[in-house]
Amino acid sequence: MSDILDSLNDVLVQRRHAPPEDSYVASLHHKGLNKILEKVGEEATETVLAAKDAEHGDESRRQALIAETADLWFHSLVMLSHLDLDHRDVLDELARRFGISGHDEKAARERRT
């Protein structure tokens, strides 16, 4: 899994400063953070709707949820890239949380803020 994320990150970094007409990613970066966040929000909504359809749906509905989740992850990676953040930091955060009760982790986060 990490290999595909690393490969995708390499492409996102290469395309960040490319001319906007050269790639979709470059066009998003050119339009700025607000456009990228709009896409993340749009994809999050589409993922939620697809999940509701998939709950009692057939295999095509379940595959639609996979596709929407991929879109959400992709646009989230574009967002991180735009902000000069690395996807490995997110993976490290998930690893840090692994084995910790979700309730305990959330309480610790609330104490830090």
XYZ file of N, CA and C in Angstrom:
339
model
N 0.827 -1.193 0.000
C 0.000 0.000 0.000
C 0.867 1.251 0.000
N 1.889 1.238 0.812
C 2.758 2.397 0.896
C 3.435 2.688 -0.440
N 3.723 1.637 -1.216
C 4.378 1.834 -2.513
C 3.529 2.688 -3.448
N 2.238 2.410 -3.514
C 1.387 3.185 -4.409
C 1.264 4.620 -3.905
N 1.202 4.800 -2.599
C 1.150 6.158 -2.060
C 2.439 6.915 -2.339
N 3.570 6.246 -2.210
C 4.852 6.880 -2.522
C 4.924 7.256 -3.999
N 4.495 6.347 -4.866
C 4.513 6.621 -6.313
C 3.578 7.773 -6.656
N 2.398 7.760 -6.073
C 1.449 8.839 -6.323
C 1.997 10.159 -5.811
N 2.622 10.133 -4.644
C 3.222 11.354 -4.099
C 4.272 11.915 -5.050
N 5.094 11.046 -5.618
C 6.111 11.502 -6.571
C 5.471 12.226 -7.752
N 4.375 11.669 -8.266
C 3.675 12.302 -9.389
C 3.083 13.645 -8.957
N 2.479 13.679 -7.766
C 1.885 14.926 -7.289
C 2.939 16.018 -7.135
N 4.106 15.656 -6.624
C 5.191 16.633 -6.468
C 5.643 17.142 -7.837
N 5.786 16.243 -8.799
C 6.223 16.637 -10.147
C 5.226 17.579 -10.802
N 3.957 17.333 -10.584
C 2.927 18.106 -11.278
C 2.517 19.376 -10.545
N 2.985 19.550 -9.336
C 2.558 20.704 -8.547
C 2.874 22.027 -9.241
N 4.026 22.130 -9.840
C 4.434 23.389 -10.470
C 4.409 23.328 -11.997
N 3.754 22.301 -12.520
C 3.625 22.186 -13.977
C 2.587 23.191 -14.473
N 2.632 23.510 -15.744
C 1.600 24.398 -16.299
C 0.209 23.777 -16.116
N -0.778 24.579 -15.776
C -2.112 24.050 -15.484
C -2.748 23.282 -16.640
N -2.358 23.602 -17.852
C -2.940 22.888 -18.994
C -2.317 21.505 -19.188
N -1.238 21.216 -18.455
C -0.546 19.934 -18.619
C -1.186 18.782 -17.845
N -1.864 19.085 -16.740
C -2.453 17.995 -15.958
C -3.549 18.521 -15.045
N -4.415 17.604 -14.659
C -5.490 17.922 -13.729
C -4.921 18.399 -12.402
N -3.902 17.709 -11.899
C -3.287 18.080 -10.621
C -2.700 19.486 -10.706
N -1.995 19.773 -11.772
C -1.414 21.104 -11.943
C -2.513 22.161 -11.984
N -3.631 21.843 -12.635
C -4.724 22.824 -12.704
C -5.329 23.067 -11.319
N -5.415 22.032 -10.503
C -5.921 22.227 -9.138
C -4.977 23.115 -8.333
N -3.678 22.831 -8.408
C -2.711 23.658 -7.682
C -2.767 25.109 -8.167
N -2.913 25.284 -9.461
C -2.975 26.627 -10.028
C -4.205 27.394 -9.513
N -5.310 26.681 -9.327
C -6.542 27.324 -8.848
C -6.476 27.624 -7.352
N -5.593 26.947 -6.638
C -5.363 27.270 -5.230
C -6.051 26.362 -4.237
N -5.731 26.613 -2.979
C -6.204 25.769 -1.888
C -7.720 25.709 -1.816
N -8.407 26.829 -1.998
C -9.869 26.802 -1.894
C -10.488 25.829 -2.891
N -9.981 25.779 -4.106
C -10.498 24.849 -5.109
C -10.203 23.416 -4.705
N -9.007 23.180 -4.182
C -8.644 21.832 -3.737
C -9.560 21.409 -2.589
N -9.800 22.306 -1.639
C -10.682 21.990 -0.513
C -12.115 21.752 -0.983
N -12.533 22.497 -1.985
C -13.857 22.283 -2.562
C -13.959 20.862 -3.104
N -12.910 20.415 -3.792
C -12.894 19.053 -4.341
C -12.880 18.009 -3.221
N -12.123 18.253 -2.150
C -12.111 17.316 -1.023
C -13.514 17.215 -0.427
N -14.158 18.349 -0.236
C -15.520 18.346 0.302
C -16.507 17.629 -0.611
N -16.395 17.898 -1.901
C -17.269 17.251 -2.885
C -17.078 15.742 -2.843
N -15.822 15.312 -2.827
C -15.545 13.876 -2.820
C -15.972 13.233 -1.503
N -15.852 13.963 -0.388
C -16.303 13.434 0.903
C -17.817 13.199 0.873
N -18.545 14.156 0.324
C -19.995 14.013 0.220
C -20.360 12.840 -0.671
N -19.695 12.725 -1.812
C -19.972 11.618 -2.726
C -19.644 10.270 -2.084
N -18.601 10.237 -1.251
C -18.233 9.006 -0.562
C -19.304 8.624 0.457
N -19.801 9.599 1.202
C -20.859 9.345 2.185
C -22.103 8.796 1.484
N -22.496 9.425 0.397
C -23.685 8.967 -0.337
C -23.482 7.571 -0.905
N -22.297 7.310 -1.426
C -22.005 5.981 -1.968
C -22.009 4.931 -0.862
N -21.543 5.284 0.324
C -21.549 4.340 1.449
C -22.986 3.987 1.836
N -23.843 4.981 1.838
C -25.248 4.713 2.159
C -25.859 3.779 1.114
N -25.535 3.991 -0.158
C -26.038 3.119 -1.223
C -25.451 1.714 -1.111
N -24.200 1.627 -0.697
C -23.510 0.332 -0.642
C -23.973 -0.533 0.522
N -24.508 0.100 1.561
C -24.860 -0.664 2.759
C -25.774 -1.848 2.438
N -26.751 -1.638 1.604
C -27.682 -2.711 1.248
C -27.708 -2.932 -0.263
N -26.646 -2.463 -0.932
C -26.612 -2.535 -2.388
C -25.902 -3.764 -2.911
N -25.890 -3.848 -4.216
C -25.228 -4.958 -4.885
C -23.739 -4.657 -5.063
N -23.058 -5.520 -5.766
C -21.609 -5.380 -5.956
C -21.264 -4.081 -6.682
N -22.082 -3.638 -7.611
C -21.779 -2.398 -8.329
C -21.829 -1.199 -7.382
N -22.734 -1.234 -6.419
C -22.801 -0.143 -5.432
C -21.571 -0.160 -4.529
N -21.110 -1.353 -4.199
C -19.915 -1.481 -3.357
C -18.680 -1.001 -4.126
N -18.613 -1.307 -5.405
C -17.495 -0.836 -6.227
C -17.548 0.678 -6.408
N -18.742 1.234 -6.484
C -18.883 2.694 -6.575
C -18.326 3.349 -5.318
N -18.538 2.725 -4.167
C -17.989 3.253 -2.920
C -16.460 3.206 -2.950
N -15.899 2.139 -3.467
C -14.440 2.040 -3.589
C -13.921 3.168 -4.481
N -14.578 3.398 -5.601
C -14.145 4.449 -6.533
C -14.245 5.830 -5.886
N -15.322 6.089 -5.164
C -15.475 7.397 -4.512
C -14.447 7.581 -3.397
N -14.158 6.513 -2.672
C -13.140 6.595 -1.622
C -11.774 6.872 -2.233
N -11.484 6.254 -3.364
C -10.217 6.533 -4.058
C -10.143 8.004 -4.461
N -11.253 8.548 -4.964
C -11.284 9.974 -5.317
C -11.032 10.851 -4.096
N -11.636 10.491 -2.971
C -11.453 11.262 -1.735
C -10.003 11.204 -1.278
N -9.428 10.018 -1.266
C -8.023 9.881 -0.861
C -7.124 10.677 -1.797
N -7.371 10.567 -3.103
C -6.552 11.272 -4.081
C -6.581 12.773 -3.833
N -7.764 13.329 -3.692
C -7.866 14.778 -3.490
C -7.295 15.200 -2.137
N -7.391 14.329 -1.150
C -6.748 14.606 0.141
C -5.229 14.651 -0.015
N -4.683 13.767 -0.835
C -3.239 13.788 -1.098
C -2.835 15.051 -1.850
N -3.657 15.502 -2.783
C -3.389 16.765 -3.478
C -3.365 17.904 -2.469
N -4.322 17.905 -1.538
C -4.378 18.934 -0.499
C -3.094 18.930 0.328
N -2.675 17.760 0.782
C -1.442 17.665 1.569
C -0.255 18.192 0.769
N -0.172 17.783 -0.479
C 0.921 18.225 -1.348
C 0.922 19.742 -1.492
N -0.253 20.316 -1.675
C -0.353 21.765 -1.849
C 0.167 22.513 -0.619
N -0.011 21.886 0.537
C 0.414 22.497 1.802
C 1.806 22.042 2.231
N 2.538 21.414 1.298
C 3.889 20.904 1.581
C 3.912 19.936 2.762
N 2.868 19.135 2.859
C 2.804 18.088 3.868
C 2.963 16.740 3.182
N 3.475 15.784 3.905
C 3.792 14.480 3.333
C 2.789 13.434 3.807
N 2.344 12.589 2.909
C 1.399 11.527 3.264
C 1.979 10.583 4.320
N 3.293 10.480 4.357
C 3.919 9.595 5.364
C 3.660 10.108 6.776
N 3.479 11.417 6.931
C 3.139 11.959 8.245
C 1.764 11.466 8.701
N 0.841 11.341 7.759
C -0.481 10.811 8.082
C -0.365 9.340 8.456
N 0.426 8.593 7.683
C 0.626 7.182 8.007
C 1.296 7.020 9.366
N 2.248 7.893 9.671
C 2.895 7.847 10.987
C 1.890 8.131 12.098
N 0.997 9.074 11.861
C -0.024 9.392 12.861
C -0.962 8.203 13.071
N -1.347 7.550 11.987
C -2.185 6.364 12.123
C -1.452 5.258 12.876
N -0.170 5.084 12.582
C 0.627 4.074 13.287
C 0.726 4.410 14.771
N 0.876 5.691 15.080
C 0.959 6.114 16.471
C -0.323 5.768 17.222
N -1.435 5.902 16.536
C -2.734 5.645 17.166
C -3.070 4.161 17.264
N -2.395 3.353 16.474
C -2.713 1.930 16.421
C -2.534 1.295 17.798
N -3.540 0.584 18.229
C -3.469 -0.072 19.527
C -3.922 0.804 20.681
N -4.277 2.057 20.387
C -4.779 2.967 21.413
C -6.292 3.033 21.264
N -6.983 2.963 22.348
C -8.437 3.084 22.309
C -8.815 4.391 21.621
N -9.780 4.327 20.725
C -10.244 5.531 20.046
C -10.740 6.587 21.021
N -11.384 6.150 22.089
C -11.863 7.096 23.102
C -10.681 7.777 23.799
N -9.659 6.980 24.132
C -8.479 7.538 24.811
C -7.732 8.498 23.886
N -7.590 8.113 22.614
C -6.867 8.962 21.660
C -7.590 10.285 21.472
N -8.906 10.238 21.343
C -9.678 11.466 21.152
C -9.566 12.365 22.387
N -9.638 11.776 23.563
C -9.504 12.559 24.797
C -8.133 13.216 24.883
N -7.095 12.500 24.474
C -5.730 13.066 24.502
C -5.624 14.226 23.523
N -6.244 14.105 22.349
C -6.234 15.187 21.366
C -6.948 16.412 21.906
N -8.057 16.211 22.560
C -8.824 17.332 23.106
C -8.043 18.047 24.201
N -7.239 17.296 24.971
C -6.417 17.915 26.012
C -5.292 18.754 25.413
N -4.810 18.372 24.216
C -3.713 19.099 23.565
C -4.194 20.418 22.965
N -5.463 20.530 22.656
C -5.963 21.759 22.014
C -6.475 22.759 23.003
